[in-house]
Structures are given as C-alpha cells and as structure tokens.
CSV table of C-alpha atoms in Angstrom, one decimal:
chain,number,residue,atom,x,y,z
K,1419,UNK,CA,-3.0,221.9,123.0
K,1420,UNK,CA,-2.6,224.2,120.5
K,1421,UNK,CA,-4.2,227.9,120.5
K,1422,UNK,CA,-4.6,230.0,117.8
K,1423,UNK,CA,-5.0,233.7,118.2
K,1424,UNK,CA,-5.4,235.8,115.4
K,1425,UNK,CA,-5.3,239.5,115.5
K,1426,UNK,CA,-6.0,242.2,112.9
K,1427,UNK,CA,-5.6,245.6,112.5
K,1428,UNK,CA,-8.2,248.2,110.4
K,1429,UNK,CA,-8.1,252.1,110.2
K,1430,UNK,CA,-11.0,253.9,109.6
K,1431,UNK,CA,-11.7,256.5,107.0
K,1432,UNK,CA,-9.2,259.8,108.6
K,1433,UNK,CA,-12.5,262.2,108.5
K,1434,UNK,CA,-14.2,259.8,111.2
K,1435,UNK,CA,-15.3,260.6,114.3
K,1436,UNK,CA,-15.6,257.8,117.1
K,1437,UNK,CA,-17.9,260.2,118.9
K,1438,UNK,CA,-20.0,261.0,115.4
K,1439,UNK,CA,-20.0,257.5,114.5
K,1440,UNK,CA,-21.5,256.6,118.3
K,1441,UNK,CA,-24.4,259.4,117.4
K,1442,UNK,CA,-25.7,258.0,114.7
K,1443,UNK,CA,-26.7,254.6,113.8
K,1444,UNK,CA,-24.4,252.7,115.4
K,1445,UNK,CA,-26.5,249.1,113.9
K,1446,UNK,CA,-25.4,249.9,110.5
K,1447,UNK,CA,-21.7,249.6,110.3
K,1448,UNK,CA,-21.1,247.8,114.0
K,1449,UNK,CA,-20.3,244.6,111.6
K,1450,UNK,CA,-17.5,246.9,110.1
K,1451,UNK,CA,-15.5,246.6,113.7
K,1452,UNK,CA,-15.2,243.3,114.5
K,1453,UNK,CA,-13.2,240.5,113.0
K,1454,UNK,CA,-14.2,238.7,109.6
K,1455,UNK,CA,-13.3,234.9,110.1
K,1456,UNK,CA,-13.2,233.2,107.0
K,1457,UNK,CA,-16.0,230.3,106.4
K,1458,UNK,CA,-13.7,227.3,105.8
K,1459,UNK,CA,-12.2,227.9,109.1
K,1460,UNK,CA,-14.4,229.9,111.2
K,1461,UNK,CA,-13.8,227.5,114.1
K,1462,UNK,CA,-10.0,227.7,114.5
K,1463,UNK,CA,-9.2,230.8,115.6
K,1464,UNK,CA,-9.7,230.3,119.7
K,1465,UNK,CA,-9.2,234.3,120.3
K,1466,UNK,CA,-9.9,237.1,117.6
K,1467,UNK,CA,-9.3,241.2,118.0
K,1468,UNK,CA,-9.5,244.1,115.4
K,1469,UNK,CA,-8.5,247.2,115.8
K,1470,UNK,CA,-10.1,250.3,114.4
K,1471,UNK,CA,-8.8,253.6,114.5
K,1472,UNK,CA,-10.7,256.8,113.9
K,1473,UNK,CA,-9.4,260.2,112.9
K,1474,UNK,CA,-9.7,262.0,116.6
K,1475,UNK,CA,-7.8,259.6,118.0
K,1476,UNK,CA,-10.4,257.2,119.7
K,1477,UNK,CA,-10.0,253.6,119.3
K,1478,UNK,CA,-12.9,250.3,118.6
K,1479,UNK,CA,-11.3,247.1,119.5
K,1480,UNK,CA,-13.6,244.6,118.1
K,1481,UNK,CA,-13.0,241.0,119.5
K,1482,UNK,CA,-14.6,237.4,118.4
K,1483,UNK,CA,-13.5,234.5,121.2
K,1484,UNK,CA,-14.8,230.5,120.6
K,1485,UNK,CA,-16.9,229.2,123.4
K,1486,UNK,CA,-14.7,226.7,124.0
K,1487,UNK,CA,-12.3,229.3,125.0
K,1488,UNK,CA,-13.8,231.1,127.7
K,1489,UNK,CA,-17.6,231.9,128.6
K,1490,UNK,CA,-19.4,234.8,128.4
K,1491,UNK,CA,-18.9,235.4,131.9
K,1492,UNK,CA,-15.3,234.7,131.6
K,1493,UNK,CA,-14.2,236.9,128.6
K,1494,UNK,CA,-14.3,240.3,130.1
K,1495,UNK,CA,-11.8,239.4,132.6
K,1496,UNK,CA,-9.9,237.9,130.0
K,1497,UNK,CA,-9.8,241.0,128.0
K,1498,UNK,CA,-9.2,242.8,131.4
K,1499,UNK,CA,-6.1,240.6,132.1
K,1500,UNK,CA,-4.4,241.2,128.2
K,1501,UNK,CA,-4.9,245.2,129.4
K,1502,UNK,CA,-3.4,244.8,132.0
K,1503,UNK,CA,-0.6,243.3,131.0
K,1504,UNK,CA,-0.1,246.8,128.3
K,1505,UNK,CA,0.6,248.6,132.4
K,1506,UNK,CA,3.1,246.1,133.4
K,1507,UNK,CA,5.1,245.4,130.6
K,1508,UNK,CA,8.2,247.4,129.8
K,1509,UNK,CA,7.5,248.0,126.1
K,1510,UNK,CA,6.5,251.0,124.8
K,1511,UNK,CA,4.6,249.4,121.9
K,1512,UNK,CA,1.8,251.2,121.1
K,1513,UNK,CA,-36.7,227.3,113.0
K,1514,UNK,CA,-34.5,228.5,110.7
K,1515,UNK,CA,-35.2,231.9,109.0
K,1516,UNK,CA,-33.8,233.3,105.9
K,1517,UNK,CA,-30.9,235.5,106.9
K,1518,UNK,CA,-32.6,239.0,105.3
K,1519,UNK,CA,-36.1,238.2,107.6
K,1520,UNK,CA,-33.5,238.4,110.7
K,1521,UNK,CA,-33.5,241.6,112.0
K,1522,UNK,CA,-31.4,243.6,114.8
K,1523,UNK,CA,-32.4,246.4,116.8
K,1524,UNK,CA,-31.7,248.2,119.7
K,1525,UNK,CA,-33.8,248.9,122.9
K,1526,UNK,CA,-32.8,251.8,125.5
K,1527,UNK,CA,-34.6,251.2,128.2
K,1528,UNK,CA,-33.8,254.7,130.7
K,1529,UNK,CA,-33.3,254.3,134.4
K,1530,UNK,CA,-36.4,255.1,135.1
K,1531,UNK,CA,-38.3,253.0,133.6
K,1532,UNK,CA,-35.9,250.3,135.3
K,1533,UNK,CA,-36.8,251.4,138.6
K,1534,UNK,CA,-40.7,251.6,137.8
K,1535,UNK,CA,-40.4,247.9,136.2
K,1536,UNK,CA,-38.6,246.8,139.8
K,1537,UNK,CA,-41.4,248.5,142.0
K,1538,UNK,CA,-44.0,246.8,140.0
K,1539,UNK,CA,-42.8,243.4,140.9
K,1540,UNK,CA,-42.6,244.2,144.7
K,1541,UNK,CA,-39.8,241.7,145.8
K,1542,UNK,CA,-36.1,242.9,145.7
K,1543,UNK,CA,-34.9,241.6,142.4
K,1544,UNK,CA,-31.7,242.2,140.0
K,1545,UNK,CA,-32.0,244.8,136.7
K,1546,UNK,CA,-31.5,241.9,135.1
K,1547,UNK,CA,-34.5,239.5,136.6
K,1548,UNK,CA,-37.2,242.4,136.0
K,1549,UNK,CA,-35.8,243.3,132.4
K,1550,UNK,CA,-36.0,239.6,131.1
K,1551,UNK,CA,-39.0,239.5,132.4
K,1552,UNK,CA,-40.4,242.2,131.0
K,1553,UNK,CA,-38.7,241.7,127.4
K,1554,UNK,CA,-39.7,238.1,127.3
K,1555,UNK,CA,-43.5,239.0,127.7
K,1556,UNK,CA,-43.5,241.0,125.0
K,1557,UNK,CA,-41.7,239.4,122.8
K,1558,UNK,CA,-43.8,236.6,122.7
K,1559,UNK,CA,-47.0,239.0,122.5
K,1560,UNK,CA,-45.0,240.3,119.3
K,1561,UNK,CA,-44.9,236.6,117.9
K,1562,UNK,CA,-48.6,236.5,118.4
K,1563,UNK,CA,-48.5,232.6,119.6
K,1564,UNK,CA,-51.8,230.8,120.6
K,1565,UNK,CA,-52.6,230.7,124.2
K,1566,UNK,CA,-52.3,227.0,124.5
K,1567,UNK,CA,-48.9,227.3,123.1
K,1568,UNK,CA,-45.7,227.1,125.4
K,1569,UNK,CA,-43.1,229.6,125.1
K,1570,UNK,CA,-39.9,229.0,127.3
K,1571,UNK,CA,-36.9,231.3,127.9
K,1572,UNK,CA,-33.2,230.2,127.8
K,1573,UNK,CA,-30.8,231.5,130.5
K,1574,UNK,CA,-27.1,231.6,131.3
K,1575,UNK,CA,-26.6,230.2,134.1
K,1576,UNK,CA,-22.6,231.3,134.9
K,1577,UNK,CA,-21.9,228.1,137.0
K,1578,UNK,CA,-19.1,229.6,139.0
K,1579,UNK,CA,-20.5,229.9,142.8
K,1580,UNK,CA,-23.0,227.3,142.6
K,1581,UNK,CA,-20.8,224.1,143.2
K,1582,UNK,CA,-19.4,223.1,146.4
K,1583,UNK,CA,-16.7,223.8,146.8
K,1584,UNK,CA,-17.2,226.5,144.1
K,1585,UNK,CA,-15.0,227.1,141.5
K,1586,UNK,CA,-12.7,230.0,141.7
K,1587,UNK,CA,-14.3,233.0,139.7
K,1588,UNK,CA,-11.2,233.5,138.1
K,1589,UNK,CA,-11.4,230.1,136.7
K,1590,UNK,CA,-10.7,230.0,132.9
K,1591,UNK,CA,-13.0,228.0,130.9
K,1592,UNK,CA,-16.9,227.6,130.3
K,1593,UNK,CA,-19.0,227.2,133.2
K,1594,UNK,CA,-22.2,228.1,131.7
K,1595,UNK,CA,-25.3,226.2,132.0
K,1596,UNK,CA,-28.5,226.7,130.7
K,1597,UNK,CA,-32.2,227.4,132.8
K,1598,UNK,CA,-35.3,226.7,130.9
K,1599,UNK,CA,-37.6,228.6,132.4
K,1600,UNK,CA,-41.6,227.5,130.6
K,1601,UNK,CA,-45.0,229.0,131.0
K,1602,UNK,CA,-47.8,228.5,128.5
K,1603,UNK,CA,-48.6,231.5,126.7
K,1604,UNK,CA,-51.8,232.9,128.4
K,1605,UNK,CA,-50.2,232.4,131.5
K,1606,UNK,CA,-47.4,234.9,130.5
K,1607,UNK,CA,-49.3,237.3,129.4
K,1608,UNK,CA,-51.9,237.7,131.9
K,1609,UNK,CA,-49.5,237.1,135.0
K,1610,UNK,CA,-48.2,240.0,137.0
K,1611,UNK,CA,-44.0,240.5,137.3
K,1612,UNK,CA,-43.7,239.0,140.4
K,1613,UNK,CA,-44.9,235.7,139.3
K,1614,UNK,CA,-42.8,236.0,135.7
K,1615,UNK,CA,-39.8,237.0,137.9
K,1616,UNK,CA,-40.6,234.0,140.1
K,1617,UNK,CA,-41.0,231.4,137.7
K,1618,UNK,CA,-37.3,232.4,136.4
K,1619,UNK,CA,-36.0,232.1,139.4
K,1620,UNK,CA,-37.2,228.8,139.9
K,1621,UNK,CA,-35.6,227.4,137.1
K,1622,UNK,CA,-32.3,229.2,137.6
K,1623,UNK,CA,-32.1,227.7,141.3
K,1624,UNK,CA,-32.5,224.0,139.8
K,1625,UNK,CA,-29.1,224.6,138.5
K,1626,UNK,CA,-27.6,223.7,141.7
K,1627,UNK,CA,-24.5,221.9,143.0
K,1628,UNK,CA,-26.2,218.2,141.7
K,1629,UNK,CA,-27.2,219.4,138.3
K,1630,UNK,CA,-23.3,221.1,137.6
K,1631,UNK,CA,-21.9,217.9,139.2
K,1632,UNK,CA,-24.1,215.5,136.5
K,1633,UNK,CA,-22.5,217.1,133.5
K,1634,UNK,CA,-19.2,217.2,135.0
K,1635,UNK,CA,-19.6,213.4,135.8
K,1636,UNK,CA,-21.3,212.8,131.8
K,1637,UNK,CA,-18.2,214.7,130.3
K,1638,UNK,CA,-15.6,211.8,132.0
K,1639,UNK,CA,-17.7,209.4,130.9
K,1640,UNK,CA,-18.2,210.8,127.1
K,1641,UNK,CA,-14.5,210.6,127.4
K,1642,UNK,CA,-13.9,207.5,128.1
K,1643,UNK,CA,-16.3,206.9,125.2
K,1644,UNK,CA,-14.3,208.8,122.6
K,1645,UNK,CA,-11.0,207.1,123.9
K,1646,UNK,CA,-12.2,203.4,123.1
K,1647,UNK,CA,-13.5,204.5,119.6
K,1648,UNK,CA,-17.1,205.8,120.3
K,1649,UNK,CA,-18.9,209.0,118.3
K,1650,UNK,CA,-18.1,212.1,119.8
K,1651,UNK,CA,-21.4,214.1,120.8
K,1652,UNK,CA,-23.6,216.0,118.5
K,1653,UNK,CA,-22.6,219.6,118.6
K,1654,UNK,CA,-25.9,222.0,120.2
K,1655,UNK,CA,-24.6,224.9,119.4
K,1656,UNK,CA,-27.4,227.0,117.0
K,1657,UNK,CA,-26.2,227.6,113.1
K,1658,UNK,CA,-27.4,231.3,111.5
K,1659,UNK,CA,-31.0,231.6,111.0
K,1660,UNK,CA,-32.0,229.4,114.3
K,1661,UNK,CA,-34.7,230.9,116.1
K,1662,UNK,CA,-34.8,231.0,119.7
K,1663,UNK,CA,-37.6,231.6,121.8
K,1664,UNK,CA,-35.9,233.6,123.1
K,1665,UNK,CA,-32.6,233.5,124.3
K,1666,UNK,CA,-31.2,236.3,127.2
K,1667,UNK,CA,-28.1,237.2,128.2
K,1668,UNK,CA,-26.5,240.1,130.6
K,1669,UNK,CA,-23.8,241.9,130.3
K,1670,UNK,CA,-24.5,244.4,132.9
K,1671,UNK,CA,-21.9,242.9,135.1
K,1672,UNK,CA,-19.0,242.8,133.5
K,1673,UNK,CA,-16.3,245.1,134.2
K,1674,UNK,CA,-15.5,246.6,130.7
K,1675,UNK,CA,-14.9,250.2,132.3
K,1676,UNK,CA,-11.7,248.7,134.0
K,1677,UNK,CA,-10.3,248.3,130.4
K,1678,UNK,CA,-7.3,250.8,129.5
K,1679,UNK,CA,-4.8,249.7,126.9
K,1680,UNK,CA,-3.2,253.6,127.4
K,1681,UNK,CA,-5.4,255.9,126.5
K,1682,UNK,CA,-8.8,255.4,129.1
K,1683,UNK,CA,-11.8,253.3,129.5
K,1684,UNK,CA,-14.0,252.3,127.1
K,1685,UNK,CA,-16.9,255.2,126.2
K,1686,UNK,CA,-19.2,252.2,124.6
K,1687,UNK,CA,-19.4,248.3,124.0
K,1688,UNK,CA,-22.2,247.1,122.2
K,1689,UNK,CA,-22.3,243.2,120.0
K,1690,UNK,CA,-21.7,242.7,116.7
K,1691,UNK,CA,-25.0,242.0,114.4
K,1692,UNK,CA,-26.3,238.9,116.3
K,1693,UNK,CA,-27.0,236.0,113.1
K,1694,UNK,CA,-29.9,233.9,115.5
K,1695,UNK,CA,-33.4,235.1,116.1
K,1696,UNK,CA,-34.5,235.8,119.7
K,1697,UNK,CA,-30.7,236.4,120.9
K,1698,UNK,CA,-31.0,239.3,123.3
K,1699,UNK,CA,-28.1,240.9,125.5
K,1700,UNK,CA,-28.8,243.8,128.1
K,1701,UNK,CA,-25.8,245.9,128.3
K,1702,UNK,CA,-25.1,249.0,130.0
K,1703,UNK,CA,-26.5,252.1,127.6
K,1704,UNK,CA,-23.3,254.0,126.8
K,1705,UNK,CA,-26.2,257.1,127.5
K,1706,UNK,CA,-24.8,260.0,129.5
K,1707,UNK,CA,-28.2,259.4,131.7
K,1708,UNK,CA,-27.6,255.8,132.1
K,1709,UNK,CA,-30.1,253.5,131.4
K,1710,UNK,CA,-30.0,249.9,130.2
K,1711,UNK,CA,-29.6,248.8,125.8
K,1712,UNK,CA,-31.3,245.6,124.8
K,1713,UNK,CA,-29.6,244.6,121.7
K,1714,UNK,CA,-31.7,241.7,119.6
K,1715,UNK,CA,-32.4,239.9,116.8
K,1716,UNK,CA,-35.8,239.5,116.1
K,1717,UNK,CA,-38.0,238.3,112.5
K,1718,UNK,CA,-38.4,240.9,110.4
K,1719,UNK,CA,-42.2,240.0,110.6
K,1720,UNK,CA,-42.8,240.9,114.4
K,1721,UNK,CA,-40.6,244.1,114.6
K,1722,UNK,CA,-43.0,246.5,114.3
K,1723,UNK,CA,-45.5,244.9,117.0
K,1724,UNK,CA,-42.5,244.9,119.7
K,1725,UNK,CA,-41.5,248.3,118.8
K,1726,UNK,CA,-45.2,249.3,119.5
K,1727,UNK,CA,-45.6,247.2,123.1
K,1728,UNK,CA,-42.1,247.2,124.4
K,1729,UNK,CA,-42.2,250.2,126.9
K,1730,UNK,CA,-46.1,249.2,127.7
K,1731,UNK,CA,-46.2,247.6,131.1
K,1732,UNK,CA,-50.0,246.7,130.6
C-alpha cells in the first residue's frame, strides 16, 4: 500500500510574534496554520504538516492526518514518534447548514469551575465525563428543542483496552468506536449531573469486548464481499455543514507536551476551524492558570444563548 505524505512549509510575516499572535484572537487566522489540501484530492494525502515560522523564533506546526491513517487517540503518539526521531538521528537538519451560519468559538472553562462541576455530581468521575456533561446540557438548552424531543450525544470510544486480549496501546490504526448516549430533552434538562454523567457512562460501557469483536467480524465479512464483486459500504463519515447533535471529543490526554523537534515543548495546540456543527473538543487551556478550552462549532443562530448559559450550573 501506498502512503502519501505531503509536507509544506510557510513563514510568517517577520514582525510576528507567536506569543502576540496567542494573545489575541487566536479563531481568526488558526485556518492560516494548517495545511490547505486541494478539493479534487482532499482524500489522498494520508499525513499532512505545515510549518509556520514567526519572527521571535517560535514555531506553529500545523498538521492534517486521514482517519484512515491513525485515530484521534493514535495521532499524538504518532507525532510524538516523528519528534523523536529529530533526537536520534545524526542529521543536523533543521442537517446541513450553510457554511457562513456555522460558527466557531472558544470556551475556557478555569480549574475551578472544573472542580465545582466534579463536586456537584458526587461520584469520582474524569474532567472529561463532568465537562460533556455539562456542555451537552446546555447546548441543547441553546437549540431550544421541545421537551418531547430526543437529543443524543456522540462519543469516542478509543477501543484500545476494551478487547480481550486488548490491543497494544501503541497499536497503529483506528480503534475508535462510537457511544450514543440518548435522553429526551426534559429529562436532560431537569436531571442533576450524576444522572447525565451516569447515562454516558452507560452507553460508553456497552462498547465492550462483544460490540469491538462484531465489527471486527463485519469488516472480514464486507471483505469477502468486495473480493467477489459486491458494493463497497457507504462512507458515514459527515461532509461540511452536517450538524451533529452534538459530537465530543477530548484531547486532554494526549501527550503533546512531550513534543520537541529542538527547540522545547509546545506552548499551545488548539484545532483548526472545525467545518460540522456540534463538533466539540476539550483541550488543555494553554492559560498560565490552567483550566480546560472547549473549542466548537455551533449555528450562528444559538450562539448568543450558549454564551449566556454556559458557565450557569442551574
């Protein structure tokens, strides 16, 4: 099999600042730092980086990777590994919505308020549980559904303990399932944390060794399928403009600070502009004080109603 890899190299204007551009708003030029693939053949490229480089020396690497490459979960490492290789090697190389109604913003939500959010729910639970939890309430207050409506979250489910035997965390590939976790509307927004934090939990833990094993088992037999002249599956994967309802991921545990390609770890990592409504992604706030950012894309229409509710706990 063939893999493409495609790097790129930018320079940014010489009387930039990384740390001026990282005070500021960050939202309006982040597109500017990652890679542009080009339409015709935006699905070739298995593995794409850019590198920006401002004026006092700091450095944005940028980088774009296909799904079918490596997972969410599996990509930092991935990125860790090509770093590491920079110390070892001799070289000295140096619905669908119209796409202006999608909106992305960012959420900084402090430690504090963290730690409040886990007391209220009373059971031990990850930054992660109580902060999807929380944003997925008020998101769908912000949508203003009807009570007898049923909102659902999707989760990333990273697939890597949960067979048995499980699979090697290094393993290099997708092993990302999804969790559906569904209440009706009125039940979400008049339940307490520990029973939202519950109900996700739930539908994580059906993602167990028999539900991995079943799509293993499907994929041989789509296979098999293909081989004797059969249609290939439909692809799932959402086009710009899809809304979700909503879709969370974290990427509080990945290990971005152990990045050095010579000169240091990493001072920030935040996403590009995310093209699919209801996409959110906790990452660790690049904030001094710590904290958690929730970066999301959210209709233009219900913006100003989750800007108003998101740090209520009502």
């Amino acid at each position: 099999m063939a893999v493409m890899v495609e790097i790129t190299q930018s320079t940014a204007t010489a009387d930039a600042d990384l740390a001026d551009a990282l005070a500021h708003d960050v939202s309006a030029h982040i597109n500017e730092l990652y890679p542009k693939a080009e339409k015709e053949r935006a699905n070739e490229p298995i593995f794409q980086a850019q590198l920006t480089r401002y004026a006092c020396g700091g450095l944005v690497i940028g980088t774009a990777c296909h799904h079918q490459g490596a997972d969410v979960h599996r990509r930092p490492r991935m990125i860790t590994g090509i770093s590491s290789s920079r110390a070892s090697s001799s070289s000295h190389s140096y619905g669908v919505l119209p796409m202006d109604r999608i909106k992305n913003l960012a959420v900084h939500f402090p430690d504090e308020f963290v730690a409040d959010l886990k007391a209220r729910v009373g059971t031990r639970c990850s930054t992660f549980q109580c902060l999807r939890s929380h944003a997925g309430e008020k998101i769908t207050a912000a949508r203003d559904l009807a009570p007898d409506d049923f909102t659902q979250v999707r989760v990333a489910v990273n697939c890597r303990g949960r067979p048995t035997p499980p699979v090697p965390r290094d393993f290099f590939g997708n092993m990302v399932l999804w969790a559906f976790p569904r209440m009706q509307v009125r039940d979400l927004l008049s339940s307490s944390y520990p029973v939202v934090v519950s109900a996700i939990r739930d539908a994580v833990a059906l993602v167990d060794d028999e539900y991995i094993q079943s799509f293993i088992d499907f994929g041989g037999a789509e296979r098999g399928v293909i081989e004797d002249g059969g249609e290939e599956l439909a692809s799932t994967a959402a086009t710009p403009g899809t809304m979700f309802c909503p879709d969370l991921d974290s990427w509080l545990g990945f290990r971005f600070h152990d990045l050095d390609f010579g000169c240091g770890p990493p001072c920030a990592f935040l996403p590009p502009d995310l093209p699919i409504e209801g996409i959110m992604i906790f990452v660790p706030s690049c904030d001094a004080k710590g904290g958690v950012d929730l970066f999301m894309a959210l209709d233009d229409e219900h913006v100003q109603a989750f800007k108003q509710i998101c740090y209520s706990m009502d």
